[in-house]
PDB file of C-alpha atoms in Angstrom:
ATOM      1  CA  GLU A   1       0.069  -0.201   0.115  1.00 67.00           C
ATOM      2  CA  SER A   2       3.102   2.491   0.466  1.00 78.00           C
ATOM      3  CA  SER A   3       5.534   3.670  -1.981  1.00 87.00           C
ATOM      4  CA  GLY A   4       7.927   3.570   1.054  1.00 93.00           C
ATOM      5  CA  LEU A   5      10.469   0.876   2.053  1.00 96.00           C
ATOM      6  CA  PRO A   6       9.226  -2.238   1.973  1.00 96.00           C
ATOM      7  CA  ILE A   7       9.287  -4.073   5.116  1.00 95.00           C
ATOM      8  CA  VAL A   8       8.999  -7.533   5.648  1.00 94.00           C
ATOM      9  CA  HIS A   9       7.610  -8.619   9.307  1.00 92.00           C
ATOM     10  CA  HIS A  10       4.662 -11.604  10.849  1.00 88.00           C
ATOM     11  CA  SER A  11       4.130 -11.796  14.051  1.00 83.00           C
ATOM     12  CA  LYS A  12       4.809 -15.571  13.980  1.00 77.00           C
ATOM     13  CA  TYR A  13       8.959 -14.870  14.139  1.00 74.00           C
ATOM     14  CA  VAL A  14       8.971 -16.059  17.169  1.00 66.00           C
ATOM     15  CA  CYS A  15       8.301 -19.259  19.534  1.00 64.00           C
ATOM     16  CA  ASP A  16       8.792 -19.614  23.479  1.00 64.00           C
ATOM     17  CA  LEU A  17      11.714 -20.413  24.435  1.00 60.00           C
ATOM     18  CA  PRO A  18      13.476 -21.861  28.098  1.00 58.00           C
ATOM     19  CA  ALA A  19      13.875 -19.239  30.768  1.00 64.00           C
ATOM     20  CA  ASN A  20      17.499 -17.684  30.310  1.00 65.00           C
ATOM     21  CA  HIS A  21      18.244 -19.120  26.811  1.00 61.00           C
ATOM     22  CA  ARG A  22      21.185 -17.761  25.063  1.00 59.00           C
ATOM     23  CA  PHE A  23      19.158 -16.987  22.254  1.00 65.00           C
ATOM     24  CA  PRO A  24      17.383 -13.841  21.872  1.00 62.00           C
ATOM     25  CA  MET A  25      14.142 -14.334  20.320  1.00 66.00           C
ATOM     26  CA  ALA A  26      12.269 -11.481  21.197  1.00 73.00           C
ATOM     27  CA  LYS A  27      14.596  -9.069  19.625  1.00 82.00           C
ATOM     28  CA  PHE A  28      12.138  -9.587  16.035  1.00 81.00           C
ATOM     29  CA  PRO A  29       9.251  -7.715  17.050  1.00 85.00           C
ATOM     30  CA  ARG A  30      11.116  -5.227  19.046  1.00 88.00           C
ATOM     31  CA  VAL A  31      12.462  -4.904  15.548  1.00 91.00           C
ATOM     32  CA  LEU A  32       9.380  -4.229  13.995  1.00 93.00           C
ATOM     33  CA  HIS A  33       8.336  -1.553  17.059  1.00 93.00           C
ATOM     34  CA  CYS A  34      11.356   0.526  17.344  1.00 93.00           C
ATOM     35  CA  LEU A  35      11.489   1.685  13.378  1.00 95.00           C
ATOM     36  CA  LEU A  36       7.219   1.973  14.492  1.00 96.00           C
ATOM     37  CA  GLN A  37       8.165   4.096  17.388  1.00 95.00           C
ATOM     38  CA  ASP A  38      10.927   6.076  15.576  1.00 96.00           C
ATOM     39  CA  GLN A  39       8.582   6.955  12.946  1.00 96.00           C
ATOM     40  CA  VAL A  40      11.072   5.566   9.838  1.00 95.00           C
ATOM     41  CA  ILE A  41       8.401   3.355   9.242  1.00 96.00           C
ATOM     42  CA  THR A  42       4.748   3.196   9.215  1.00 96.00           C
ATOM     43  CA  GLU A  43       2.660   0.012   9.742  1.00 95.00           C
ATOM     44  CA  ARG A  44       1.678  -0.074   5.476  1.00 95.00           C
ATOM     45  CA  GLN A  45       4.847  -0.309   4.954  1.00 96.00           C
ATOM     46  CA  VAL A  46       5.554  -4.573   6.369  1.00 95.00           C
ATOM     47  CA  TRP A  47       5.115  -7.172   3.779  1.00 94.00           C
ATOM     48  CA  VAL A  48       3.091 -10.439   5.310  1.00 92.00           C
ATOM     49  CA  PRO A  49       4.775 -13.460   4.533  1.00 90.00           C
ATOM     50  CA  GLU A  50       3.214 -17.189   3.947  1.00 87.00           C
ATOM     51  CA  ILE A  51       4.699 -19.863   5.807  1.00 83.00           C
ATOM     52  CA  ALA A  52       7.657 -21.552   3.804  1.00 84.00           C
ATOM     53  CA  SER A  53       6.202 -24.080   2.456  1.00 87.00           C
ATOM     54  CA  LYS A  54       8.004 -27.724   3.291  1.00 88.00           C
ATOM     55  CA  ASP A  55       8.437 -28.465  -1.649  1.00 91.00           C
ATOM     56  CA  LEU A  56      10.625 -25.022  -0.635  1.00 91.00           C
ATOM     57  CA  LEU A  57      12.610 -25.991   2.290  1.00 90.00           C
ATOM     58  CA  GLY A  58      13.789 -29.232   0.211  1.00 93.00           C
ATOM     59  CA  THR A  59      15.535 -27.182  -2.125  1.00 94.00           C
ATOM     60  CA  VAL A  60      18.081 -27.212   0.135  1.00 94.00           C
ATOM     61  CA  HIS A  61      17.180 -29.619   3.043  1.00 93.00           C
ATOM     62  CA  THR A  62      16.999 -33.308   3.029  1.00 93.00           C
ATOM     63  CA  GLU A  63      13.922 -34.788   3.386  1.00 93.00           C
ATOM     64  CA  ASP A  64      15.101 -36.701   6.388  1.00 90.00           C
ATOM     65  CA  TYR A  65      15.422 -33.818   8.309  1.00 87.00           C
ATOM     66  CA  LEU A  66      12.563 -31.811   7.516  1.00 87.00           C
ATOM     67  CA  ASN A  67      10.084 -34.950   8.431  1.00 87.00           C
ATOM     68  CA  ASN A  68      12.111 -35.018  12.018  1.00 80.00           C
ATOM     69  CA  PHE A  69      11.912 -31.649  12.358  1.00 72.00           C
ATOM     70  CA  ILE A  70       8.714 -30.998  10.263  1.00 69.00           C
ATOM     71  CA  SER A  71       7.125 -33.530  13.552  1.00 69.00           C
ATOM     72  CA  GLY A  72       9.504 -32.316  16.302  1.00 62.00           C
ATOM     73  CA  ARG A  73      12.156 -35.267  16.309  1.00 63.00           C
ATOM     74  CA  ILE A  74      14.818 -33.829  16.214  1.00 56.00           C
ATOM     75  CA  ASN A  75      16.472 -35.770  19.257  1.00 59.00           C
ATOM     76  CA  GLU A  76      18.612 -34.509  21.821  1.00 56.00           C
ATOM     77  CA  GLN A  77      21.332 -34.253  20.706  1.00 55.00           C
ATOM     78  CA  GLU A  78      21.015 -32.726  17.713  1.00 55.00           C
ATOM     79  CA  GLN A  79      18.671 -29.960  19.594  1.00 48.00           C
ATOM     80  CA  ARG A  80      21.662 -29.716  21.076  1.00 44.00           C
ATOM     81  CA  ARG A  81      24.269 -28.344  17.851  1.00 42.00           C
ATOM     82  CA  THR A  82      20.647 -26.028  17.012  1.00 39.00           C
ATOM     83  CA  GLY A  83      20.236 -24.322  20.569  1.00 37.00           C
ATOM     84  CA  PHE A  84      17.288 -24.627  20.175  1.00 35.00           C
ATOM     85  CA  PRO A  85      13.531 -18.748   7.011  1.00 41.00           C
ATOM     86  CA  TRP A  86      10.881 -17.037   7.500  1.00 46.00           C
ATOM     87  CA  GLY A  87      10.474 -13.790   5.098  1.00 74.00           C
ATOM     88  CA  THR A  88      13.388 -13.728   3.650  1.00 89.00           C
ATOM     89  CA  VAL A  89      12.047 -15.048   0.045  1.00 89.00           C
ATOM     90  CA  LEU A  90       8.737 -12.400   0.598  1.00 90.00           C
ATOM     91  CA  ALA A  91      11.985  -9.889   0.797  1.00 94.00           C
ATOM     92  CA  ALA A  92      14.423 -11.130  -1.857  1.00 95.00           C
ATOM     93  CA  GLU A  93      10.957 -11.180  -4.379  1.00 94.00           C
ATOM     94  CA  VAL A  94       9.447  -7.730  -3.163  1.00 95.00           C
ATOM     95  CA  ALA A  95      13.505  -6.762  -3.920  1.00 97.00           C
ATOM     96  CA  LEU A  96      13.286  -7.298  -7.871  1.00 96.00           C
ATOM     97  CA  GLN A  97      10.337  -5.744  -7.980  1.00 95.00           C
ATOM     98  CA  ARG A  98      11.451  -3.056  -5.585  1.00 96.00           C
ATOM     99  CA  GLY A  99      14.917  -2.945  -6.087  1.00 97.00           C
ATOM    100  CA  LEU A 100      15.145  -2.998  -2.189  1.00 97.00           C
ATOM    101  CA  ALA A 101      13.472  -5.178   0.785  1.00 97.00           C
ATOM    102  CA  CYS A 102      14.796  -5.023   4.552  1.00 96.00           C
ATOM    103  CA  SER A 103      13.222  -8.358   6.558  1.00 94.00           C
ATOM    104  CA  THR A 104      12.530  -8.206  10.456  1.00 91.00           C
ATOM    105  CA  ALA A 105      14.408 -11.783  10.860  1.00 89.00           C
ATOM    106  CA  GLY A 106      16.502 -13.618   8.468  1.00 90.00           C
ATOM    107  CA  GLY A 107      20.464 -14.684   8.463  1.00 92.00           C
ATOM    108  CA  THR A 108      19.493 -18.132   9.747  1.00 91.00           C
ATOM    109  CA  HIS A 109      23.001 -19.243   7.811  1.00 86.00           C
ATOM    110  CA  HIS A 110      24.661 -22.359  10.070  1.00 88.00           C
ATOM    111  CA  ALA A 111      22.424 -24.118   8.994  1.00 92.00           C
ATOM    112  CA  PHE A 112      23.630 -27.046   6.977  1.00 92.00           C
ATOM    113  CA  PRO A 113      21.079 -29.926   4.523  1.00 92.00           C
ATOM    114  CA  SER A 114      20.276 -32.250   6.700  1.00 90.00           C
ATOM    115  CA  TYR A 115      21.283 -30.284  10.536  1.00 88.00           C
ATOM    116  CA  GLY A 116      20.959 -27.268  11.823  1.00 83.00           C
ATOM    117  CA  SER A 117      23.592 -25.363  13.840  1.00 83.00           C
ATOM    118  CA  GLY A 118      24.712 -22.229  15.446  1.00 72.00           C
ATOM    119  CA  PHE A 119      20.661 -20.957  16.689  1.00 70.00           C
ATOM    120  CA  CYS A 120      19.899 -22.108  13.080  1.00 82.00           C
ATOM    121  CA  LEU A 121      17.470 -24.343  11.767  1.00 83.00           C
ATOM    122  CA  LEU A 122      16.926 -23.499   8.253  1.00 88.00           C
ATOM    123  CA  ASN A 123      18.506 -21.527   5.660  1.00 94.00           C
ATOM    124  CA  ASP A 124      16.423 -18.894   5.058  1.00 93.00           C
ATOM    125  CA  LEU A 125      19.122 -17.298   1.861  1.00 95.00           C
ATOM    126  CA  ALA A 126      19.731 -20.907   0.984  1.00 96.00           C
ATOM    127  CA  VAL A 127      16.116 -21.224   0.679  1.00 93.00           C
ATOM    128  CA  ALA A 128      15.657 -17.442  -0.584  1.00 95.00           C
ATOM    129  CA  ALA A 129      18.795 -17.845  -3.480  1.00 96.00           C
ATOM    130  CA  LYS A 130      18.016 -21.694  -4.773  1.00 95.00           C
ATOM    131  CA  TYR A 131      14.087 -20.748  -4.661  1.00 92.00           C
ATOM    132  CA  LEU A 132      15.153 -17.227  -7.122  1.00 93.00           C
ATOM    133  CA  MET A 133      17.256 -18.501  -9.016  1.00 93.00           C
ATOM    134  CA  ASN A 134      15.416 -20.615 -10.503  1.00 88.00           C
ATOM    135  CA  SER A 135      12.060 -18.650 -10.316  1.00 85.00           C
ATOM    136  CA  SER A 136      12.450 -16.878 -13.686  1.00 83.00           C
ATOM    137  CA  SER A 137      13.017 -18.463 -17.623  1.00 83.00           C
ATOM    138  CA  ARG A 138      17.294 -16.948 -17.545  1.00 89.00           C
ATOM    139  CA  LYS A 139      18.580 -18.817 -14.323  1.00 93.00           C
ATOM    140  CA  ARG A 140      19.132 -15.882 -12.635  1.00 96.00           C
ATOM    141  CA  LYS A 141      23.073 -15.243 -10.567  1.00 98.00           C
ATOM    142  CA  VAL A 142      22.420 -14.388  -6.247  1.00 98.00           C
ATOM    143  CA  LEU A 143      25.579 -12.894  -4.917  1.00 98.00           C
ATOM    144  CA  ILE A 144      25.105 -13.580  -0.436  1.00 97.00           C
ATOM    145  CA  VAL A 145      26.968 -11.251   0.941  1.00 95.00           C
ATOM    146  CA  ASP A 146      27.342 -12.028   4.706  1.00 93.00           C
ATOM    147  CA  LEU A 147      28.626  -9.761   7.279  1.00 89.00           C
ATOM    148  CA  ASP A 148      27.651 -11.444  10.217  1.00 84.00           C
ATOM    149  CA  VAL A 149      30.651 -12.236  12.644  1.00 84.00           C
ATOM    150  CA  HIS A 150      29.803 -15.609  12.593  1.00 82.00           C
ATOM    151  CA  GLN A 151      31.036 -17.340   8.946  1.00 86.00           C
ATOM    152  CA  GLY A 152      28.261 -18.736   7.001  1.00 88.00           C
ATOM    153  CA  ASP A 153      29.029 -22.262   7.163  1.00 93.00           C
ATOM    154  CA  GLY A 154      26.333 -23.578   5.545  1.00 95.00           C
ATOM    155  CA  THR A 155      25.571 -21.238   2.954  1.00 97.00           C
ATOM    156  CA  ALA A 156      29.258 -21.490   1.674  1.00 96.00           C
ATOM    157  CA  PHE A 157      28.535 -26.038   1.771  1.00 97.00           C
ATOM    158  CA  ILE A 158      24.973 -25.864   0.031  1.00 97.00           C
ATOM    159  CA  PHE A 159      25.855 -23.361  -3.002  1.00 98.00           C
ATOM    160  CA  LYS A 160      29.592 -25.233  -2.315  1.00 97.00           C
ATOM    161  CA  ASP A 161      29.805 -26.394  -6.121  1.00 97.00           C
ATOM    162  CA  GLU A 162      26.592 -23.483  -7.701  1.00 97.00           C
ATOM    163  CA  PRO A 163      28.364 -21.213 -10.072  1.00 97.00           C
ATOM    164  CA  SER A 164      24.548 -19.085 -10.222  1.00 97.00           C
ATOM    165  CA  VAL A 165      25.438 -18.329  -6.267  1.00 98.00           C
ATOM    166  CA  PHE A 166      28.623 -16.234  -5.322  1.00 98.00           C
ATOM    167  CA  THR A 167      28.916 -16.128  -1.510  1.00 97.00           C
ATOM    168  CA  PHE A 168      31.218 -14.078  -0.094  1.00 94.00           C
ATOM    169  CA  SER A 169      31.552 -14.206   4.023  1.00 91.00           C
ATOM    170  CA  VAL A 170      33.594 -11.261   5.795  1.00 87.00           C
ATOM    171  CA  HIS A 171      33.897 -12.991   9.634  1.00 78.00           C
ATOM    172  CA  CYS A 172      35.802 -13.336  12.905  1.00 75.00           C
ATOM    173  CA  GLY A 173      39.072 -15.446  12.236  1.00 64.00           C
ATOM    174  CA  LYS A 174      38.685 -17.349  15.681  1.00 67.00           C
ATOM    175  CA  ASN A 175      35.246 -17.739  15.799  1.00 66.00           C
ATOM    176  CA  PHE A 176      32.010 -19.850  15.902  1.00 65.00           C
ATOM    177  CA  PRO A 177      31.589 -21.873  13.513  1.00 70.00           C
ATOM    178  CA  VAL A 178      35.773 -23.637  14.984  1.00 74.00           C
ATOM    179  CA  ARG A 179      35.808 -25.556  12.007  1.00 85.00           C
ATOM    180  CA  LYS A 180      35.491 -23.365   9.226  1.00 89.00           C
ATOM    181  CA  GLN A 181      33.437 -23.836   5.623  1.00 93.00           C
ATOM    182  CA  GLN A 182      34.721 -22.625   1.716  1.00 92.00           C
ATOM    183  CA  SER A 183      32.971 -19.744   1.007  1.00 94.00           C
ATOM    184  CA  ASP A 184      34.280 -18.408  -3.106  1.00 97.00           C
ATOM    185  CA  LEU A 185      35.632 -15.696  -0.945  1.00 94.00           C
ATOM    186  CA  ASP A 186      35.852 -15.939   3.079  1.00 92.00           C
ATOM    187  CA  ILE A 187      37.945 -12.913   4.808  1.00 89.00           C
ATOM    188  CA  SER A 188      38.753 -13.898   8.378  1.00 81.00           C
ATOM    189  CA  VAL A 189      39.844 -11.338  10.302  1.00 76.00           C
ATOM    190  CA  GLU A 190      41.259 -10.694  13.599  1.00 63.00           C
ATOM    191  CA  ASP A 191      39.235 -10.373  17.638  1.00 65.00           C
ATOM    192  CA  GLY A 192      39.294  -6.685  18.281  1.00 57.00           C
ATOM    193  CA  LEU A 193      39.096  -5.145  15.178  1.00 62.00           C
ATOM    194  CA  GLU A 194      37.615  -1.756  14.747  1.00 60.00           C
ATOM    195  CA  ASP A 195      35.662  -0.359  12.363  1.00 54.00           C
ATOM    196  CA  LYS A 196      38.140   2.220  10.452  1.00 53.00           C
ATOM    197  CA  GLU A 197      39.659  -1.777   9.584  1.00 54.00           C
ATOM    198  CA  TYR A 198      36.450  -2.972   8.664  1.00 60.00           C
ATOM    199  CA  LEU A 199      35.000  -1.784   5.509  1.00 60.00           C
ATOM    200  CA  SER A 200      35.435  -4.181   2.743  1.00 61.00           C
ATOM    201  CA  THR A 201      36.553  -2.604  -0.731  1.00 67.00           C
ATOM    202  CA  HIS A 202      36.062  -6.438  -1.993  1.00 89.00           C
ATOM    203  CA  LEU A 203      32.110  -5.158  -3.348  1.00 91.00           C
ATOM    204  CA  PRO A 204      32.610  -3.457  -6.179  1.00 91.00           C
ATOM    205  CA  TRP A 205      34.757  -5.634  -7.782  1.00 92.00           C
ATOM    206  CA  LEU A 206      32.389  -8.605  -7.141  1.00 94.00           C
ATOM    207  CA  LEU A 207      29.832  -6.879  -8.419  1.00 96.00           C
ATOM    208  CA  GLU A 208      31.966  -5.656 -11.544  1.00 96.00           C
ATOM    209  CA  THR A 209      33.301  -9.846 -12.090  1.00 96.00           C
ATOM    210  CA  PHE A 210      30.574 -11.828 -11.357  1.00 97.00           C
ATOM    211  CA  ARG A 211      27.341  -9.469 -12.341  1.00 97.00           C
ATOM    212  CA  PRO A 212      24.559 -10.953  -9.971  1.00 98.00           C
ATOM    213  CA  ASP A 213      20.724 -10.474 -11.166  1.00 97.00           C
ATOM    214  CA  LEU A 214      19.666 -10.097  -6.906  1.00 98.00           C
ATOM    215  CA  LEU A 215      22.586  -9.604  -3.818  1.00 98.00           C
ATOM    216  CA  LEU A 216      21.270 -10.930  -0.487  1.00 98.00           C
ATOM    217  CA  TYR A 217      22.357  -9.332   2.322  1.00 97.00           C
ATOM    218  CA  ASP A 218      22.432 -10.705   6.233  1.00 95.00           C
ATOM    219  CA  ALA A 219      23.534  -7.011   7.784  1.00 94.00           C
ATOM    220  CA  GLY A 220      24.009  -9.097  11.424  1.00 91.00           C
ATOM    221  CA  VAL A 221      25.229  -6.621  14.196  1.00 87.00           C
ATOM    222  CA  ASP A 222      27.525  -9.202  15.846  1.00 78.00           C
ATOM    223  CA  PRO A 223      30.553  -7.710  15.365  1.00 79.00           C
ATOM    224  CA  HIS A 224      29.344  -4.978  18.005  1.00 70.00           C
ATOM    225  CA  TRP A 225      31.490  -4.179  20.519  1.00 65.00           C
ATOM    226  CA  GLU A 226      28.637  -4.718  22.728  1.00 66.00           C
ATOM    227  CA  ASP A 227      27.531  -7.622  21.317  1.00 69.00           C
ATOM    228  CA  GLU A 228      28.063 -11.493  23.624  1.00 58.00           C
ATOM    229  CA  LEU A 229      29.890 -13.033  21.225  1.00 61.00           C
ATOM    230  CA  GLY A 230      30.887 -11.017  19.089  1.00 57.00           C
ATOM    231  CA  ARG A 231      34.715 -10.231  19.379  1.00 66.00           C
ATOM    232  CA  LEU A 232      35.274  -7.601  17.784  1.00 62.00           C
ATOM    233  CA  ARG A 233      35.273  -3.545  18.154  1.00 62.00           C
ATOM    234  CA  LEU A 234      32.611  -2.228  15.620  1.00 68.00           C
ATOM    235  CA  THR A 235      30.473   0.395  16.945  1.00 69.00           C
ATOM    236  CA  ASP A 236      27.582   2.362  15.543  1.00 66.00           C
ATOM    237  CA  GLN A 237      28.652   3.223  12.623  1.00 79.00           C
ATOM    238  CA  LEU A 238      27.141   0.054  11.734  1.00 85.00           C
ATOM    239  CA  TYR A 239      25.121   2.369   9.984  1.00 92.00           C
ATOM    240  CA  GLN A 240      28.346   3.498   7.221  1.00 89.00           C
ATOM    241  CA  ARG A 241      28.694  -0.057   7.167  1.00 88.00           C
ATOM    242  CA  ASP A 242      25.212  -0.940   5.905  1.00 93.00           C
ATOM    243  CA  LEU A 243      24.171   2.082   4.272  1.00 94.00           C
ATOM    244  CA  TYR A 244      27.889   1.641   2.135  1.00 91.00           C
ATOM    245  CA  VAL A 245      26.005  -1.959   1.252  1.00 93.00           C
ATOM    246  CA  MET A 246      23.644  -0.981  -0.189  1.00 96.00           C
ATOM    247  CA  LYS A 247      24.393   2.250  -1.982  1.00 95.00           C
ATOM    248  CA  THR A 248      26.829   0.535  -4.148  1.00 94.00           C
ATOM    249  CA  VAL A 249      23.979  -2.535  -4.966  1.00 97.00           C
ATOM    250  CA  VAL A 250      21.470   0.263  -5.513  1.00 97.00           C
ATOM    251  CA  LYS A 251      23.331   2.561  -8.085  1.00 97.00           C
ATOM    252  CA  ARG A 252      24.565   0.083  -9.656  1.00 97.00           C
ATOM    253  CA  GLY A 253      20.941  -0.730 -10.804  1.00 97.00           C
ATOM    254  CA  ILE A 254      21.431  -4.559  -8.898  1.00 98.00           C
ATOM    255  CA  PRO A 255      18.148  -5.677  -6.704  1.00 98.00           C
ATOM    256  CA  ILE A 256      18.974  -5.869  -2.935  1.00 98.00           C
ATOM    257  CA  ALA A 257      17.451  -8.385   0.299  1.00 98.00           C
ATOM    258  CA  THR A 258      18.330  -7.638   3.491  1.00 97.00           C
ATOM    259  CA  VAL A 259      18.074  -9.787   7.362  1.00 96.00           C
ATOM    260  CA  ILE A 260      19.402  -8.864  10.409  1.00 93.00           C
ATOM    261  CA  GLY A 261      21.539 -11.685  10.569  1.00 90.00           C
ATOM    262  CA  GLY A 262      23.398 -12.471  14.613  1.00 84.00           C
ATOM    263  CA  GLY A 263      22.874 -10.119  17.594  1.00 85.00           C
ATOM    264  CA  TYR A 264      23.003 -10.674  21.289  1.00 80.00           C
ATOM    265  CA  SER A 265      22.454  -9.097  24.199  1.00 81.00           C
ATOM    266  CA  ARG A 266      20.467  -9.255  27.172  1.00 79.00           C
ATOM    267  CA  ASP A 267      19.252  -5.395  26.834  1.00 85.00           C
ATOM    268  CA  ILE A 268      16.771  -6.387  24.289  1.00 86.00           C
ATOM    269  CA  ASN A 269      14.980  -3.003  23.954  1.00 92.00           C
ATOM    270  CA  LYS A 270      19.079  -2.020  22.780  1.00 89.00           C
ATOM    271  CA  LEU A 271      19.370  -5.179  21.080  1.00 88.00           C
ATOM    272  CA  ALA A 272      17.068  -4.087  18.956  1.00 92.00           C
ATOM    273  CA  LEU A 273      17.520  -0.523  18.390  1.00 92.00           C
ATOM    274  CA  ARG A 274      20.969  -2.229  16.575  1.00 90.00           C
ATOM    275  CA  HIS A 275      19.526  -4.616  14.539  1.00 88.00           C
ATOM    276  CA  SER A 276      17.394  -1.372  12.908  1.00 95.00           C
ATOM    277  CA  ILE A 277      20.240   0.154  11.478  1.00 93.00           C
ATOM    278  CA  VAL A 278      19.698  -1.917   8.485  1.00 96.00           C
ATOM    279  CA  HIS A 279      16.222  -0.174   8.159  1.00 96.00           C
ATOM    280  CA  ARG A 280      17.451   3.125   9.527  1.00 97.00           C
ATOM    281  CA  ALA A 281      20.353   3.023   6.303  1.00 96.00           C
TER     282      ALA A 281
END
């Protein structure tokens, strides 16, 4: 209903977790609340996704894993590995129509075809890339730019033999996951990295050489110095990072869909505000 920035959100982005669970589930509705309260957006800009079908998820994940996941038969060992995709496909579709769209969730890049890992159950970036890659008469090329502090290992593994998807990850080398996968381009940075050393200059070169039809951007805020799992020293200049990525892509006429990625803090209001940086940019 609005010509403003499309924001993809669903009230069921959240589910109940045990008390004191490490994953800050409540951040998803708070991101939308921040954007509305600060009048960054209006309700008319919110797009509501449908639930992902098993067929759609099956383009990335194995049938056994999906059957066990959907029916609640994930065993205790597998549950421990996950730590316990929801609008990313719609955000990507809207981006193709409008040029730019931002989800209030997403970025579950540690999920592999046959198992979840690191708070990630289903790999929304991979599902969206596979769906959009094959939903036109000409196979689309998708560039995944992952600036979460943790390597997008599941995404890298899923697309390691897929020439139509390029995976680019900038991450803290000594952080989770211990065993890294090989992205098409990995930039591993040291603990304690600060703003001035961080901004990557690889993006323009990638856009010129790979020439994607769509870019999926994981704007994780866990490189922030206050993040509980981050180990880097970035500040609220994450705004400049996100603005740089989006300007660089949009000015070349390439559609871009963003997800919020990782961010960990006991202070949900502060965390949600940090996650809203990409929407403000």
